[in-house]
Coordinates of C-alpha atoms in Angstrom, one line a residue:
Chain L
X33 CA -1.6 6.8 26.7
X34 CA -2.4 3.1 27.2
X35 CA -3.6 2.4 23.7
X36 CA -4.6 -1.2 23.3
X37 CA -4.2 -3.6 26.2
X38 CA -4.5 -7.3 25.8
X39 CA -4.8 -9.9 28.6
X40 CA -3.5 -12.4 29.4
X41 CA -0.3 -12.0 27.4
X42 CA 0.5 -15.7 27.8
X43 CA -1.8 -18.6 28.5
X44 CA -1.6 -22.4 28.4
X45 CA -4.9 -24.2 28.5
X46 CA -6.2 -27.7 27.9
X47 CA -8.1 -29.0 25.0
X48 CA -11.9 -28.6 25.5
X49 CA -11.6 -25.7 27.9
X50 CA -13.2 -22.3 27.4
X51 CA -10.7 -19.4 27.1
X52 CA -11.4 -15.7 26.9
X53 CA -8.8 -13.2 25.6
X54 CA -9.5 -9.7 26.6
X55 CA -8.9 -6.5 24.6
X56 CA -9.3 -2.9 25.9
X57 CA -8.6 0.3 24.0
X58 CA -8.5 3.8 25.4
X59 CA -8.9 5.7 22.1
X60 CA -12.6 5.4 21.7
X61 CA -12.0 3.9 18.3
X62 CA -15.1 2.6 16.5
X63 CA -13.6 -0.4 14.8
X64 CA -12.0 -3.3 16.6
X65 CA -10.5 -6.5 15.2
X66 CA -9.1 -9.9 16.2
X67 CA -6.4 -11.5 14.2
X68 CA -4.4 -14.6 14.7
X69 CA -0.8 -15.1 13.6
X70 CA 0.6 -18.4 12.6
X71 CA 3.9 -19.3 10.9
X72 CA 3.4 -19.4 7.1
X73 CA 0.0 -17.7 7.2
X74 CA 0.8 -14.2 8.3
X75 CA -2.1 -12.5 10.1
X76 CA -5.7 -13.7 9.5
X77 CA -8.8 -11.9 10.5
X78 CA -11.1 -13.8 13.0
X79 CA -13.8 -11.2 13.8
X80 CA -14.3 -7.5 13.6
X81 CA -16.7 -4.9 15.0
X82 CA -17.7 -1.6 13.6
X83 CA -19.3 -0.3 16.8
X84 CA -20.8 -1.5 20.1
X85 CA -23.2 -4.4 19.5
X86 CA -22.1 -4.8 15.9
X87 CA -19.8 -7.7 15.0
X88 CA -19.0 -9.6 11.9
X89 CA -17.0 -12.7 10.8
X90 CA -13.6 -12.5 9.2
X91 CA -11.6 -15.0 7.4
X92 CA -11.3 -17.7 10.1
X93 CA -14.2 -17.3 12.6
X94 CA -15.0 -21.0 13.3
X95 CA -14.5 -21.9 17.0
X96 CA -14.5 -18.3 18.2
X97 CA -17.1 -16.1 19.7
X98 CA -17.0 -12.3 20.2
X99 CA -19.0 -9.6 21.9
X100 CA -18.9 -5.9 22.1
X101 CA -21.2 -4.5 24.7
X102 CA -18.9 -1.4 25.3
X103 CA -17.0 0.5 22.7
X104 CA -13.7 0.0 24.5
X105 CA -13.8 -3.7 25.1
X106 CA -13.8 -6.6 22.5
X107 CA -13.3 -10.0 24.2
X108 CA -12.6 -13.1 22.1
X109 CA -13.8 -16.5 23.5
X110 CA -12.7 -19.9 22.4
X111 CA -15.7 -22.0 23.4
X112 CA -13.9 -25.3 23.4
X113 CA -10.2 -24.9 22.7
X114 CA -8.5 -27.2 20.2
X115 CA -4.7 -27.6 19.5
X116 CA -5.2 -25.9 16.1
X117 CA -6.1 -22.8 18.0
X118 CA -2.6 -22.5 19.4
X119 CA -1.5 -19.2 18.0
X120 CA -0.6 -15.6 18.8
X121 CA -3.7 -13.5 18.9
X122 CA -3.7 -9.8 18.1
X123 CA -6.4 -7.3 18.9
X124 CA -6.4 -4.1 16.8
X125 CA -8.5 -0.9 16.5
X126 CA -9.1 1.9 14.1
X127 CA -10.9 5.3 14.5
X128 CA -13.1 4.4 11.5
X129 CA -13.0 2.2 8.4
X130 CA -10.6 4.5 6.5
X131 CA -8.1 5.1 9.3
X132 CA -4.9 3.4 10.4
X133 CA -5.3 0.1 12.2
X134 CA -3.3 -0.1 15.4
X135 CA -2.3 -3.4 17.0
X136 CA -1.9 -4.6 20.6
X137 CA 1.1 -6.5 21.8
X138 CA -0.5 -9.9 21.4
X139 CA -1.7 -12.8 23.5
X140 CA 0.3 -16.1 23.2
X141 CA -2.1 -19.0 23.6
X142 CA -1.0 -22.7 23.8
X143 CA -3.6 -25.4 23.8
X144 CA -2.3 -28.8 25.1
Chain H
X692 CA -11.5 -14.4 -2.0
X693 CA -8.9 -11.7 -1.7
X694 CA -5.3 -12.8 -1.6
X695 CA -2.0 -11.0 -1.0
X696 CA 1.2 -12.7 -2.0
X697 CA 4.5 -11.4 -0.6
X698 CA 8.1 -12.0 -1.7
X699 CA 10.7 -12.8 -0.6
X700 CA 10.0 -14.6 2.6
X701 CA 13.5 -13.8 3.9
X702 CA 15.9 -11.1 2.9
X703 CA 19.4 -10.5 4.1
X704 CA 21.3 -7.3 3.3
X705 CA 24.4 -5.5 4.4
X706 CA 24.1 -2.3 6.4
X707 CA 23.8 0.6 4.1
X708 CA 22.3 -1.4 1.2
X709 CA 18.7 -1.1 0.0
X710 CA 16.0 -3.6 0.6
X711 CA 12.9 -4.2 -1.6
X712 CA 9.9 -6.3 -0.7
X713 CA 7.1 -7.0 -3.2
X714 CA 3.5 -7.8 -2.9
X715 CA 0.7 -8.6 -5.3
X716 CA -3.0 -8.6 -4.6
X717 CA -5.9 -10.2 -6.3
X718 CA -8.9 -7.9 -5.6
X719 CA -8.9 -5.1 -8.1
X720 CA -11.2 -3.1 -5.8
X721 CA -8.6 -2.9 -3.1
X722 CA -7.7 0.8 -2.5
X723 CA -5.6 0.9 0.7
X724 CA -2.2 -0.7 1.1
X725 CA -0.3 -0.4 4.4
X726 CA 3.0 -1.9 5.4
X727 CA 3.7 -3.1 9.0
X728 CA 6.9 -3.8 10.8
X729 CA 6.9 -6.4 13.5
X730 CA 9.7 -6.8 16.0
X731 CA 10.2 -10.0 18.0
X732 CA 7.5 -10.4 20.6
X733 CA 5.6 -7.3 19.7
X734 CA 2.6 -6.3 17.7
X735 CA 2.8 -5.0 14.1
X736 CA 3.4 -1.3 13.7
X737 CA 2.4 0.7 10.7
X738 CA 5.4 2.2 9.0
X739 CA 3.9 3.6 5.8
X740 CA 0.7 3.3 3.7
X741 CA -0.6 4.3 0.3
X742 CA -4.0 4.7 -1.2
X743 CA -4.9 3.8 -4.8
X744 CA -5.0 7.4 -6.0
X745 CA -1.3 7.8 -5.4
X746 CA 1.5 6.0 -7.2
X747 CA 4.3 6.6 -4.8
X748 CA 4.8 7.8 -1.2
X749 CA 8.1 8.5 0.7
X750 CA 8.9 8.9 4.3
X751 CA 12.6 9.5 4.9
X752 CA 14.4 6.2 4.1
X753 CA 11.1 4.3 3.4
X754 CA 9.1 4.5 0.2
X755 CA 6.2 2.5 -1.2
X756 CA 5.2 2.3 -4.9
X757 CA 1.9 1.1 -6.3
X758 CA 1.1 -0.2 -9.7
X759 CA -2.7 -0.6 -9.9
X760 CA -2.7 -2.0 -13.4
X761 CA -0.4 -4.8 -12.5
X762 CA -1.9 -5.1 -9.0
X763 CA 1.4 -5.0 -7.1
X764 CA 3.0 -2.7 -4.6
X765 CA 6.5 -2.6 -3.1
X766 CA 8.3 -1.4 0.0
X767 CA 11.8 0.2 -0.5
X768 CA 14.1 0.8 2.4
X769 CA 17.3 2.7 1.6
X770 CA 20.5 3.0 3.7
X771 CA 19.4 0.0 5.8
X772 CA 20.4 -0.1 9.5
X773 CA 20.6 -3.0 11.9
X774 CA 17.5 -1.7 13.7
X775 CA 15.6 -2.2 10.4
X776 CA 15.9 -6.0 11.1
X777 CA 12.3 -7.3 11.7
X778 CA 9.4 -9.0 9.9
X779 CA 7.6 -6.8 7.4
X780 CA 4.0 -7.4 6.3
X781 CA 2.1 -5.9 3.4
X782 CA -1.7 -5.7 3.5
X783 CA -4.6 -4.7 1.3
X784 CA -8.1 -3.6 2.0
X785 CA -11.2 -1.9 0.5
X786 CA -12.8 1.0 2.4
X787 CA -16.2 -0.4 1.9
X788 CA -15.2 -3.6 3.8
X789 CA -14.8 -1.9 7.1
X790 CA -11.0 -1.6 6.7
X791 CA -10.5 -5.3 7.0
X792 CA -6.9 -6.0 6.1
X793 CA -5.7 -9.0 4.1
X794 CA -2.1 -9.6 5.0
X795 CA 0.8 -11.1 3.0
X796 CA 2.8 -13.9 4.6
X797 CA 5.6 -11.6 5.8
X798 CA 9.3 -11.0 5.0
X799 CA 12.0 -11.5 7.6
X800 CA 14.6 -8.8 6.9
X801 CA 18.0 -9.2 8.4
X802 CA 20.5 -6.2 8.2
X803 CA 24.1 -7.3 8.9
X804 CA 26.4 -4.7 10.3

């Protein structure tokens, strides 16, 4: 049971570069989420998706782009990375809006 | 917007003692309150949750209480063990917002043998 797989797990990139974090889930969950985790801020929602081709902004969406062409994949793209986007990114999924949200293992991103 | 405050930020207890972590929320329409445990280098894992139609829920050594009037909920861990050491997050959400969770800032629990 693979669950949620995030890749890459660790990445260092330069300011201004485009970066894509991948998220794949094997549960056929309808809902998928991207959170970022920063010291002192807990986890904050970036974007979420209720189904394929349906996405919506969360608390901190600026500088990020998402897509969901297939139910199982939910990539997060930083179009032009900035140092303030150095963070740990967590992908998550849920069967529906009333069910438990399960998190992946995280992607550590450093922007230099 | 919705806000969740969590206290304390750090908590140190002796093995066998109880630990209590408290959260308050601002949105009175919130109706789902999960607690997550996060070990170093890993993603958060759900340990217990409660819905607004219930005042208390227990699972072995872990319990959660909810006071809707005061808009606060608490996590209680009894007979703590060293493996309980981790960061704990509370969260709140409304069903009609697609299950989006608003998290507290986290509590780093240290259980000393």
